[in-house]
Structures are given as structure tokens and as C-alpha cells.
């Protein structure tokens, strides 16, 4: 029973620690070198961390922080999520989660989600980004079969978008395997 008397209050406080300066500087340096107008991030800890990273680390190096940003938590039991940041007139106008997608066994198909973002460029063109994080080797189960199923589902998202007349679609992220692997074909 959770009581102060037994020293258990019914929950466990999770503590996180910021990246050390060397690792953070490396990540910021890579982003700054590219000067992106659109930045897709995975395994983002939480909204406040994303806000701090954007404002305190990216902003000063890029001249200003990203104007718009969106953090979404998915299925990851560690609470990690996906994020999208835009600047220079690129606007986030749509979001479609796929955290609810199930595999053939009725379990979550995507370990963290597979969000679909819609962005409008300063020129008025619409762009869709699908941020994938496929099963990696070493995880429990048959990684190759799971990746194959994930890739097929993402292909169905892509096909739906092209049928809708959307011709600017980017699939990016962590494929969990080399791009020429059988499971990704």
C-alpha cells in the first residue's frame, strides 16, 4: 500500500540528465552546418527539452530559433517522441499519428510512432514528411519480419498520399537496417 509510513508513495520519479556539453555541441554543430529550414528529430525526451534545445542552443548558432515546432509522444515506454521544427516561412499545417497502427499479432507496429507531417513552404507548396523509426536488430523477436511489415505499411501511407495527388513526400528516419536489405525492399 502506498503511504508515507512505508516510504512508498505509489510512483517512481524518473530523472533525466542533460547531454554533456561535448555531445550537445556536436549535435548542434551538425545541424548548424546544414542550416535546415525543416528539422526532423527522433527520440526527443520531452517538450520542455525540445524548447530549451531550440531556444538556448540552436537559436544563438542559427541567428534565431526555429519559428514553429511540434513534439509528439508515441508508443515508446521511455516517453521518447518525435519532433518537427520549421523556420524561414515554412509552416506546419498538419499532423497525422500512426501510433495506433497494429501488426499482424495485434501489437503496436511502430515502437515510437510513425508521424506524418504536412508543411507548407513559403512558395505555397505542400510537403509531407513521414518520420520512420523501424525495428532494429537486437530488439526482441524477428527484426527483419517486423521491419518488412513496417516498410509495407509506410508504403501504403505513401501510396495513399500519391493517390491524393501529393507528389512531394519524404520518408526519413531510422530504417534499422541498410537501405538495400531485403526487409526494406
Short mmCIF file of C-alpha atoms in Angstrom, two decimals:
data_model
loop_
_atom_site.label_atom_id
_atom_site.label_comp_id
_atom_site.label_asym_id
_atom_site.label_seq_id
_atom_site.Cartn_x
_atom_site.Cartn_y
_atom_site.Cartn_z
CA UNK A 1 0.00 0.00 0.00
CA UNK A 2 1.33 3.44 -0.91
CA UNK A 3 1.81 5.52 2.23
CA UNK A 4 4.44 7.84 3.63
CA UNK A 5 4.91 5.45 6.53
CA UNK A 6 6.36 2.70 4.33
CA UNK A 7 8.34 5.15 2.23
CA UNK A 8 6.46 4.37 -0.98
CA UNK A 9 4.11 6.95 -2.41
CA UNK A 10 2.79 4.91 -5.35
CA UNK A 11 5.04 6.22 -8.08
CA UNK A 12 8.65 6.37 -9.09
CA UNK A 13 10.22 9.65 -10.06
CA UNK A 14 12.11 9.41 -13.34
CA UNK A 15 15.20 11.52 -13.56
CA UNK A 16 16.88 12.53 -16.72
CA UNK A 17 20.20 14.20 -17.21
CA UNK A 18 21.10 16.61 -19.99
CA UNK A 19 23.67 15.64 -22.57
CA UNK A 20 27.14 16.73 -21.64
CA UNK A 21 28.42 19.80 -23.47
CA UNK A 22 30.66 17.82 -25.85
CA UNK A 23 27.78 15.70 -27.17
CA UNK A 24 25.37 18.62 -27.34
CA UNK A 25 27.92 20.77 -29.19
CA UNK A 26 28.46 18.00 -31.71
CA UNK A 27 24.73 17.69 -32.43
CA UNK A 28 24.26 21.46 -32.63
CA UNK A 29 27.31 21.77 -34.90
CA UNK A 30 25.95 19.21 -37.37
CA UNK A 31 22.56 20.94 -37.52
CA UNK A 32 24.11 24.41 -37.88
CA UNK A 33 26.42 23.23 -40.68
CA UNK A 34 23.39 22.21 -42.75
CA UNK A 35 21.28 25.28 -41.86
CA UNK A 36 17.97 23.43 -42.36
CA UNK A 37 14.61 25.10 -42.79
CA UNK A 38 12.96 21.86 -41.66
CA UNK A 39 14.40 19.63 -38.95
CA UNK A 40 13.02 16.18 -38.05
CA UNK A 41 14.14 14.74 -34.72
CA UNK A 42 13.61 11.33 -33.12
CA UNK A 43 14.00 10.08 -29.57
CA UNK A 44 13.23 13.52 -28.18
CA UNK A 45 12.91 13.42 -24.40
CA UNK A 46 10.05 15.87 -23.90
CA UNK A 47 8.56 19.20 -24.93
CA UNK A 48 10.49 21.34 -22.41
CA UNK A 49 13.81 19.79 -23.50
CA UNK A 50 12.98 20.47 -27.14
CA UNK A 51 12.06 24.07 -26.32
CA UNK A 52 15.33 24.59 -24.43
CA UNK A 53 17.39 22.95 -27.20
CA UNK A 54 15.74 25.15 -29.84
CA UNK A 55 15.92 28.41 -27.89
CA UNK A 56 19.20 28.06 -25.99
CA UNK A 57 21.39 26.03 -28.34
CA UNK A 58 20.11 26.19 -31.92
CA UNK A 59 18.80 29.76 -31.83
CA UNK A 60 22.07 31.51 -30.98
CA UNK A 61 24.04 29.48 -33.56
CA UNK A 62 21.46 29.86 -36.36
CA UNK A 63 20.73 33.52 -35.67
CA UNK A 64 17.28 32.71 -34.29
CA UNK A 65 15.42 29.63 -33.07
CA UNK A 66 13.04 27.65 -35.26
CA UNK A 67 9.72 29.51 -35.52
CA UNK A 68 7.39 26.53 -35.30
CA UNK A 69 7.87 23.21 -33.62
CA UNK A 70 5.81 20.21 -32.73
CA UNK A 71 6.62 17.45 -30.23
CA UNK A 72 4.61 14.24 -30.15
CA UNK A 73 4.97 11.37 -27.76
CA UNK A 74 4.35 7.95 -29.23
CA UNK A 75 4.37 4.35 -28.04
CA UNK A 76 7.87 4.33 -26.57
CA UNK A 77 7.74 3.16 -22.97
CA UNK A 78 10.62 5.52 -22.15
CA UNK A 79 8.46 8.51 -23.11
CA UNK A 80 10.61 9.44 -26.10
CA UNK A 81 8.89 11.07 -29.03
CA UNK A 82 9.27 12.69 -32.43
CA UNK A 83 9.67 16.38 -33.20
CA UNK A 84 9.44 18.65 -36.20
CA UNK A 85 10.88 22.16 -36.30
CA UNK A 86 10.48 24.70 -39.12
CA UNK A 87 11.73 28.20 -39.89
CA UNK A 88 12.12 30.77 -42.68
CA UNK A 89 8.43 30.77 -43.59
CA UNK A 90 7.86 27.00 -43.61
CA UNK A 91 4.63 26.34 -41.71
CA UNK A 92 3.40 23.16 -40.02
CA UNK A 93 -0.21 22.76 -41.14
CA UNK A 94 -0.97 19.11 -40.47
CA UNK A 95 -0.11 16.12 -38.36
CA UNK A 96 -1.25 12.52 -38.58
CA UNK A 97 -0.09 9.98 -35.99
CA UNK A 98 0.28 6.28 -36.68
CA UNK A 99 0.94 5.20 -33.08
CA UNK A 100 -2.32 3.22 -33.16
CA UNK A 101 -1.27 1.00 -36.08
CA UNK A 102 -1.16 -2.71 -35.16
CA UNK A 103 0.98 -5.52 -36.55
CA UNK A 104 -0.27 -8.97 -37.58
CA UNK A 105 -0.19 -10.08 -33.93
CA UNK A 106 -2.25 -7.11 -32.73
CA UNK A 107 0.73 -5.37 -31.10
CA UNK A 108 1.97 -1.85 -31.80
CA UNK A 109 3.51 -1.85 -35.27
CA UNK A 110 5.76 1.14 -34.60
CA UNK A 111 7.80 1.29 -31.42
CA UNK A 112 7.71 5.08 -31.13
CA UNK A 113 5.08 6.11 -33.73
CA UNK A 114 5.46 6.98 -37.38
CA UNK A 115 4.17 10.54 -37.62
CA UNK A 116 3.14 12.16 -40.86
CA UNK A 117 3.66 15.94 -41.00
CA UNK A 118 2.29 18.38 -43.56
CA UNK A 119 4.27 21.54 -44.19
CA UNK A 120 3.60 24.47 -46.49
CA UNK A 121 6.68 26.15 -47.95
CA UNK A 122 7.00 29.94 -48.31
CA UNK A 123 6.15 29.44 -52.01
CA UNK A 124 2.85 27.74 -51.11
CA UNK A 125 3.91 24.20 -51.99
CA UNK A 126 2.79 21.37 -49.72
CA UNK A 127 5.30 18.85 -48.44
CA UNK A 128 4.58 15.68 -46.45
CA UNK A 129 7.23 14.14 -44.22
CA UNK A 130 6.87 10.63 -42.79
CA UNK A 131 9.28 10.13 -39.87
CA UNK A 132 10.02 6.41 -39.51
CA UNK A 133 11.83 4.51 -36.82
CA UNK A 134 11.87 0.86 -37.84
CA UNK A 135 12.71 -2.15 -35.71
CA UNK A 136 16.43 -2.52 -35.13
CA UNK A 137 18.41 -5.76 -34.93
CA UNK A 138 18.95 -6.92 -31.40
CA UNK A 139 15.44 -5.99 -30.34
CA UNK A 140 13.20 -8.86 -29.27
CA UNK A 141 11.63 -11.03 -31.95
CA UNK A 142 12.27 -11.32 -35.66
CA UNK A 143 13.56 -7.84 -36.51
CA UNK A 144 13.62 -8.47 -40.25
CA UNK A 145 9.96 -9.57 -40.38
CA UNK A 146 8.88 -6.60 -38.24
CA UNK A 147 10.84 -4.17 -40.45
CA UNK A 148 9.27 -5.69 -43.54
CA UNK A 149 5.79 -5.17 -42.10
CA UNK A 150 6.66 -1.61 -41.06
CA UNK A 151 8.07 -0.81 -44.51
CA UNK A 152 4.97 -2.21 -46.22
CA UNK A 153 2.71 -0.07 -44.03
CA UNK A 154 4.75 3.05 -44.73
CA UNK A 155 4.48 2.19 -48.43
CA UNK A 156 0.69 2.16 -48.01
CA UNK A 157 0.88 5.66 -46.44
CA UNK A 158 2.98 6.82 -49.39
CA UNK A 159 0.57 5.25 -51.90
CA UNK A 160 -2.41 6.95 -50.18
CA UNK A 161 -0.67 10.31 -50.43
CA UNK A 162 0.20 9.90 -54.13
CA UNK A 163 -3.40 8.86 -54.92
CA UNK A 164 -4.45 12.12 -53.22
CA UNK A 165 -2.20 13.96 -55.69
CA UNK A 166 0.58 14.74 -53.22
CA UNK A 167 3.85 14.50 -55.11
CA UNK A 168 6.22 15.95 -52.51
CA UNK A 169 6.65 13.16 -49.96
CA UNK A 170 9.77 12.50 -47.90
CA UNK A 171 10.24 9.30 -45.92
CA UNK A 172 13.10 9.78 -43.46
CA UNK A 173 14.38 8.45 -40.19
CA UNK A 174 15.91 5.30 -38.78
CA UNK A 175 15.49 2.28 -41.03
CA UNK A 176 17.12 -0.15 -38.60
CA UNK A 177 18.98 -1.83 -41.47
CA UNK A 178 21.00 -0.92 -44.56
CA UNK A 179 18.81 0.54 -47.30
CA UNK A 180 19.32 -2.38 -49.68
CA UNK A 181 18.22 -5.00 -47.10
CA UNK A 182 15.57 -7.48 -48.15
CA UNK A 183 13.21 -6.34 -45.39
CA UNK A 184 13.22 -2.79 -46.77
CA UNK A 185 12.89 -3.61 -50.44
#
